Amino acid sequence: MEAFFSGTFASDFGKDYPLRRPRDHRPAVDHNPDDDRQVADERRSLLGLAAMALIIGAATGCVGAIFRLLLAHADRLRDTMIVWAHGHAIWGFLTVVGACAVATLVAAWMVRQFSPHASGSGIPHVEAVLREEIPPAPFGLVPVKFFGGILAIGSGLALGREGPTVQMGAGIAAFAARVCRLCWADSRVLLAAGAGAGLATAFNAPIAGLVFVLEELVQKFEHRVAVAALAALATAIPGAMADFG
């Protein structure tokens, strides 16, 4: 048996087997330069959106902080008028009620005359714009919401400051996107980032602003929206603290 195997291996070893030439090692997928170019364009687009979001966040933080300061002054003015009214019986009461009624009527007139989209909280309007149900409102919404909100909330109406601040942030973002002539996909990213910066400014809570954008507005995780929102939040809070402290 051993002789058989040894003879077989010896005979096979002595044979000349043809050497196989190695095959060309080609990649499984051909490299396409257009793909690299597309990736580079997407990165540049994302960097541009992040840079714009930084500016939008700073602007939203400043506007939201001023809005908050003026609301605090309006509350103190109303309290002062109420204290004064206690010493003037019926005339003091009528003065306070009449002043608040006039301020509320002026706010309602501003909304109906200049920007009907400024009515209500403002957050449902932003959500409808992001769902492409309605077009973005013109920039006139921002001053109407700003001064109308001060008059209405300062008069004592049961309204919150987060809704107006969110809508003003989205309005600032829409104006910036319109000036730069961005496509709807990029404009949508900036609108969501501006709205998140508005909520973060209202509550002084940047993480809540990011969660609000991803969970409430876009309702899914999108890396472009997340990057732009983080950029806007990074400047919104410092901008608000510079004004409000």
CSV table of C-alpha atoms in Angstrom, one decimal:
chain,number,residue,atom,x,y,z
A,1,MET,CA,0.0,0.0,0.0
A,2,GLU,CA,2.7,2.4,0.9
A,3,ALA,CA,4.6,1.6,-2.3
A,4,PHE,CA,1.4,2.3,-4.3
A,5,PHE,CA,0.8,5.7,-2.8
A,6,SER,CA,4.5,6.6,-3.0
A,7,GLY,CA,4.6,5.5,-6.6
A,8,THR,CA,1.5,7.4,-7.5
A,9,PHE,CA,2.6,10.6,-5.9
A,10,ALA,CA,6.1,10.3,-7.4
A,11,SER,CA,4.6,9.7,-10.8
A,12,ASP,CA,2.3,12.7,-10.5
A,13,PHE,CA,5.0,14.9,-9.1
A,14,GLY,CA,7.1,14.2,-12.2
A,15,LYS,CA,4.4,15.4,-14.6
A,16,ASP,CA,4.6,18.8,-16.1
A,17,TYR,CA,1.3,20.7,-15.3
A,18,PRO,CA,0.6,23.8,-17.3
A,19,LEU,CA,0.8,26.9,-15.2
A,20,ARG,CA,-2.4,28.9,-15.1
A,21,ARG,CA,-2.2,32.6,-15.7
A,22,PRO,CA,-3.8,34.6,-13.1
A,23,ARG,CA,-7.0,36.4,-14.1
A,24,ASP,CA,-7.2,40.1,-14.2
A,25,HIS,CA,-8.3,41.4,-10.9
A,26,ARG,CA,-11.1,43.8,-11.8
A,27,PRO,CA,-13.4,45.5,-9.3
A,28,ALA,CA,-16.8,44.0,-9.0
A,29,VAL,CA,-18.4,47.4,-9.8
A,30,ASP,CA,-16.9,49.9,-12.2
A,31,HIS,CA,-15.8,53.2,-10.6
A,32,ASN,CA,-18.1,56.0,-11.8
A,33,PRO,CA,-16.7,59.5,-11.5
A,34,ASP,CA,-20.2,60.9,-11.6
A,35,ASP,CA,-20.9,59.3,-8.3
A,36,ASP,CA,-18.0,61.1,-6.7
A,37,ARG,CA,-19.1,64.3,-8.2
A,38,GLN,CA,-22.6,63.8,-6.9
A,39,VAL,CA,-21.3,63.1,-3.4
A,40,ALA,CA,-19.1,66.1,-3.4
A,41,ASP,CA,-22.0,68.3,-4.6
A,42,GLU,CA,-24.2,67.0,-1.8
A,43,ARG,CA,-21.5,67.7,0.8
A,44,ARG,CA,-21.1,71.3,-0.5
A,45,SER,CA,-24.9,71.7,-0.5
A,46,LEU,CA,-25.1,70.5,3.1
A,47,LEU,CA,-22.3,72.8,4.2
A,48,GLY,CA,-24.0,75.7,2.5
A,49,LEU,CA,-27.3,74.9,4.3
A,50,ALA,CA,-25.5,74.6,7.6
A,51,ALA,CA,-23.9,78.0,7.1
A,52,MET,CA,-27.2,79.6,6.3
A,53,ALA,CA,-28.8,77.8,9.3
A,54,LEU,CA,-26.2,79.5,11.5
A,55,ILE,CA,-27.3,82.9,10.3
A,56,ILE,CA,-31.0,82.0,10.5
A,57,GLY,CA,-30.6,80.7,14.0
A,58,ALA,CA,-28.8,83.8,15.2
A,59,ALA,CA,-31.5,86.0,13.7
A,60,THR,CA,-34.3,83.9,15.2
A,61,GLY,CA,-32.6,84.0,18.6
A,62,CYS,CA,-32.4,87.8,18.5
A,63,VAL,CA,-35.9,88.3,17.3
A,64,GLY,CA,-37.3,85.8,19.9
A,65,ALA,CA,-35.3,87.4,22.7
A,66,ILE,CA,-36.6,90.9,21.9
A,67,PHE,CA,-40.1,89.5,21.6
A,68,ARG,CA,-39.8,87.9,25.0
A,69,LEU,CA,-38.4,91.1,26.5
A,70,LEU,CA,-41.2,93.3,25.1
A,71,LEU,CA,-43.8,90.8,26.4
A,72,ALA,CA,-42.3,91.1,29.9
A,73,HIS,CA,-42.5,94.9,29.7
A,74,ALA,CA,-46.1,94.7,28.4
A,75,ASP,CA,-47.0,92.5,31.4
A,76,ARG,CA,-45.4,95.0,33.8
A,77,LEU,CA,-47.3,97.8,32.1
A,78,ARG,CA,-50.6,96.0,32.4
A,79,ASP,CA,-49.9,95.2,36.1
A,80,THR,CA,-49.1,98.9,36.7
A,81,MET,CA,-52.4,100.0,35.1
A,82,ILE,CA,-54.3,97.5,37.2
A,83,VAL,CA,-52.7,98.8,40.4
A,84,TRP,CA,-53.6,102.4,39.3
A,85,ALA,CA,-57.2,101.3,38.4
A,86,HIS,CA,-57.8,100.2,42.0
A,87,GLY,CA,-57.8,103.8,43.2
A,88,HIS,CA,-60.1,105.1,40.5
A,89,ALA,CA,-63.1,102.9,40.9
A,90,ILE,CA,-65.2,102.4,37.8
A,91,TRP,CA,-63.2,104.7,35.6
A,92,GLY,CA,-60.0,102.9,36.3
A,93,PHE,CA,-61.7,99.6,35.4
A,94,LEU,CA,-63.1,100.9,32.2
A,95,THR,CA,-59.7,102.4,31.3
A,96,VAL,CA,-57.9,99.1,31.7
A,97,VAL,CA,-60.5,97.1,29.9
A,98,GLY,CA,-60.7,99.7,27.1
A,99,ALA,CA,-56.9,99.8,26.6
A,100,CYS,CA,-56.7,96.0,26.4
A,101,ALA,CA,-59.6,95.8,24.0
A,102,VAL,CA,-58.1,98.4,21.7
A,103,ALA,CA,-54.8,96.6,21.7
A,104,THR,CA,-56.5,93.3,20.8
A,105,LEU,CA,-58.5,94.9,18.0
A,106,VAL,CA,-55.4,96.5,16.5
A,107,ALA,CA,-53.7,93.1,16.6
A,108,ALA,CA,-56.7,91.4,14.9
A,109,TRP,CA,-56.8,94.2,12.3
A,110,MET,CA,-53.1,93.8,11.5
A,111,VAL,CA,-53.5,90.0,10.9
A,112,ARG,CA,-56.6,90.4,8.7
A,113,GLN,CA,-55.2,93.3,6.7
A,114,PHE,CA,-51.6,92.3,6.2
A,115,SER,CA,-51.0,88.6,6.9
A,116,PRO,CA,-53.9,86.2,7.5
A,117,HIS,CA,-51.5,83.3,7.9
A,118,ALA,CA,-50.3,85.0,11.2
A,119,SER,CA,-53.6,84.0,12.9
A,120,GLY,CA,-53.6,81.3,15.6
A,121,SER,CA,-50.7,79.7,17.2
A,122,GLY,CA,-48.5,79.5,14.1
A,123,ILE,CA,-47.2,75.9,14.5
A,124,PRO,CA,-50.1,74.3,12.5
A,125,HIS,CA,-49.2,76.7,9.7
A,126,VAL,CA,-45.5,75.7,9.7
A,127,GLU,CA,-46.5,72.0,9.7
A,128,ALA,CA,-48.8,72.6,6.7
A,129,VAL,CA,-46.0,74.3,4.8
A,130,LEU,CA,-43.6,71.5,5.4
A,131,ARG,CA,-46.2,69.0,4.2
A,132,GLU,CA,-46.5,71.1,1.0
A,133,GLU,CA,-50.2,71.7,1.7
A,134,ILE,CA,-49.8,75.5,1.4
A,135,PRO,CA,-47.0,77.7,0.2
A,136,PRO,CA,-44.7,79.6,2.6
A,137,ALA,CA,-46.1,82.9,3.7
A,138,PRO,CA,-44.3,86.1,2.6
A,139,PHE,CA,-41.9,87.9,4.9
A,140,GLY,CA,-44.7,90.3,6.1
A,141,LEU,CA,-45.8,87.5,8.4
A,142,VAL,CA,-42.9,88.1,10.7
A,143,PRO,CA,-43.5,91.8,11.7
A,144,VAL,CA,-47.3,91.1,11.9
A,145,LYS,CA,-46.7,88.2,14.2
A,146,PHE,CA,-44.2,90.1,16.2
A,147,PHE,CA,-46.2,93.3,16.9
A,148,GLY,CA,-49.6,91.5,16.8
A,149,GLY,CA,-48.3,89.0,19.4
A,150,ILE,CA,-47.0,91.7,21.7
A,151,LEU,CA,-50.4,93.5,21.6
A,152,ALA,CA,-52.5,90.4,22.0
A,153,ILE,CA,-50.4,88.6,24.6
A,154,GLY,CA,-49.6,91.9,26.4
A,155,SER,CA,-53.3,92.6,26.7
A,156,GLY,CA,-53.7,89.5,28.8
A,157,LEU,CA,-55.0,87.0,26.2
A,158,ALA,CA,-54.3,83.4,27.1
A,159,LEU,CA,-51.7,82.8,24.3
A,160,GLY,CA,-48.2,81.3,24.5
A,161,ARG,CA,-45.0,82.8,23.1
A,162,GLU,CA,-43.7,79.5,21.7
A,163,GLY,CA,-46.1,79.4,18.8
A,164,PRO,CA,-45.3,82.9,17.5
A,165,THR,CA,-41.6,82.4,17.9
A,166,VAL,CA,-41.7,79.1,16.0
A,167,GLN,CA,-43.6,80.8,13.1
A,168,MET,CA,-41.3,83.8,13.1
A,169,GLY,CA,-38.3,81.5,12.9
A,170,ALA,CA,-39.8,79.6,10.0
A,171,GLY,CA,-40.7,83.0,8.3
A,172,ILE,CA,-37.1,84.2,8.6
A,173,ALA,CA,-35.9,80.9,7.1
A,174,ALA,CA,-38.4,81.2,4.3
A,175,PHE,CA,-37.3,84.7,3.5
A,176,ALA,CA,-33.6,83.7,3.4
A,177,ALA,CA,-34.4,80.8,1.1
A,178,ARG,CA,-36.4,83.0,-1.2
A,179,VAL,CA,-33.6,85.6,-1.3
A,180,CYS,CA,-31.0,82.9,-2.1
A,181,ARG,CA,-33.4,81.2,-4.6
A,182,LEU,CA,-33.1,77.8,-3.1
A,183,CYS,CA,-35.0,74.8,-4.4
A,184,TRP,CA,-37.9,73.5,-2.3
A,185,ALA,CA,-35.9,70.6,-0.9
A,186,ASP,CA,-33.3,73.0,0.6
A,187,SER,CA,-35.9,75.6,1.6
A,188,ARG,CA,-37.8,72.8,3.5
A,189,VAL,CA,-34.6,72.0,5.5
A,190,LEU,CA,-34.1,75.6,6.4
A,191,LEU,CA,-37.8,76.1,7.4
A,192,ALA,CA,-37.6,73.2,9.8
A,193,ALA,CA,-34.3,74.5,11.3
A,194,GLY,CA,-35.7,78.0,11.7
A,195,ALA,CA,-38.8,76.6,13.5
A,196,GLY,CA,-36.7,74.5,15.8
A,197,ALA,CA,-34.5,77.6,16.6
A,198,GLY,CA,-37.7,79.5,17.5
A,199,LEU,CA,-38.9,76.8,19.9
A,200,ALA,CA,-35.5,76.6,21.5
A,201,THR,CA,-35.4,80.3,22.0
A,202,ALA,CA,-38.9,80.4,23.5
A,203,PHE,CA,-38.0,77.8,26.1
A,204,ASN,CA,-34.2,78.2,26.3
A,205,ALA,CA,-34.0,74.5,25.5
A,206,PRO,CA,-31.9,73.6,22.4
A,207,ILE,CA,-32.4,69.8,22.7
A,208,ALA,CA,-36.1,70.3,22.8
A,209,GLY,CA,-35.9,72.3,19.6
A,210,LEU,CA,-34.1,69.4,17.9
A,211,VAL,CA,-36.6,66.9,19.1
A,212,PHE,CA,-39.5,69.2,18.1
A,213,VAL,CA,-38.1,69.4,14.5
A,214,LEU,CA,-37.5,65.6,14.0
A,215,GLU,CA,-40.6,64.3,15.9
A,216,GLU,CA,-43.2,66.9,15.3
A,217,LEU,CA,-42.4,68.7,12.1
A,218,VAL,CA,-40.7,66.2,9.8
A,219,GLN,CA,-41.7,63.1,11.8
A,220,LYS,CA,-38.7,61.1,10.8
A,221,PHE,CA,-34.9,61.3,11.0
A,222,GLU,CA,-33.3,63.1,8.1
A,223,HIS,CA,-29.6,63.8,8.4
A,224,ARG,CA,-29.8,67.1,6.3
A,225,VAL,CA,-32.6,68.4,8.6
A,226,ALA,CA,-30.7,67.3,11.7
A,227,VAL,CA,-27.5,69.0,10.7
A,228,ALA,CA,-29.2,72.2,9.7
A,229,ALA,CA,-31.3,72.2,13.0
A,230,LEU,CA,-28.2,71.7,15.1
A,231,ALA,CA,-26.4,74.6,13.3
A,232,ALA,CA,-29.4,76.9,13.9
A,233,LEU,CA,-29.7,75.8,17.6
A,234,ALA,CA,-25.9,76.5,18.0
A,235,THR,CA,-26.4,80.2,17.3
A,236,ALA,CA,-30.1,80.7,18.4
A,237,ILE,CA,-29.4,80.3,22.2
A,238,PRO,CA,-26.3,82.5,22.2
A,239,GLY,CA,-28.1,85.1,20.2
A,240,ALA,CA,-31.0,85.1,22.6
A,241,MET,CA,-28.7,85.2,25.7
A,242,ALA,CA,-26.9,88.2,24.2
A,243,ASP,CA,-30.2,90.1,24.3
A,244,PHE,CA,-32.1,88.5,27.1
A,245,GLY,CA,-29.3,87.3,29.4
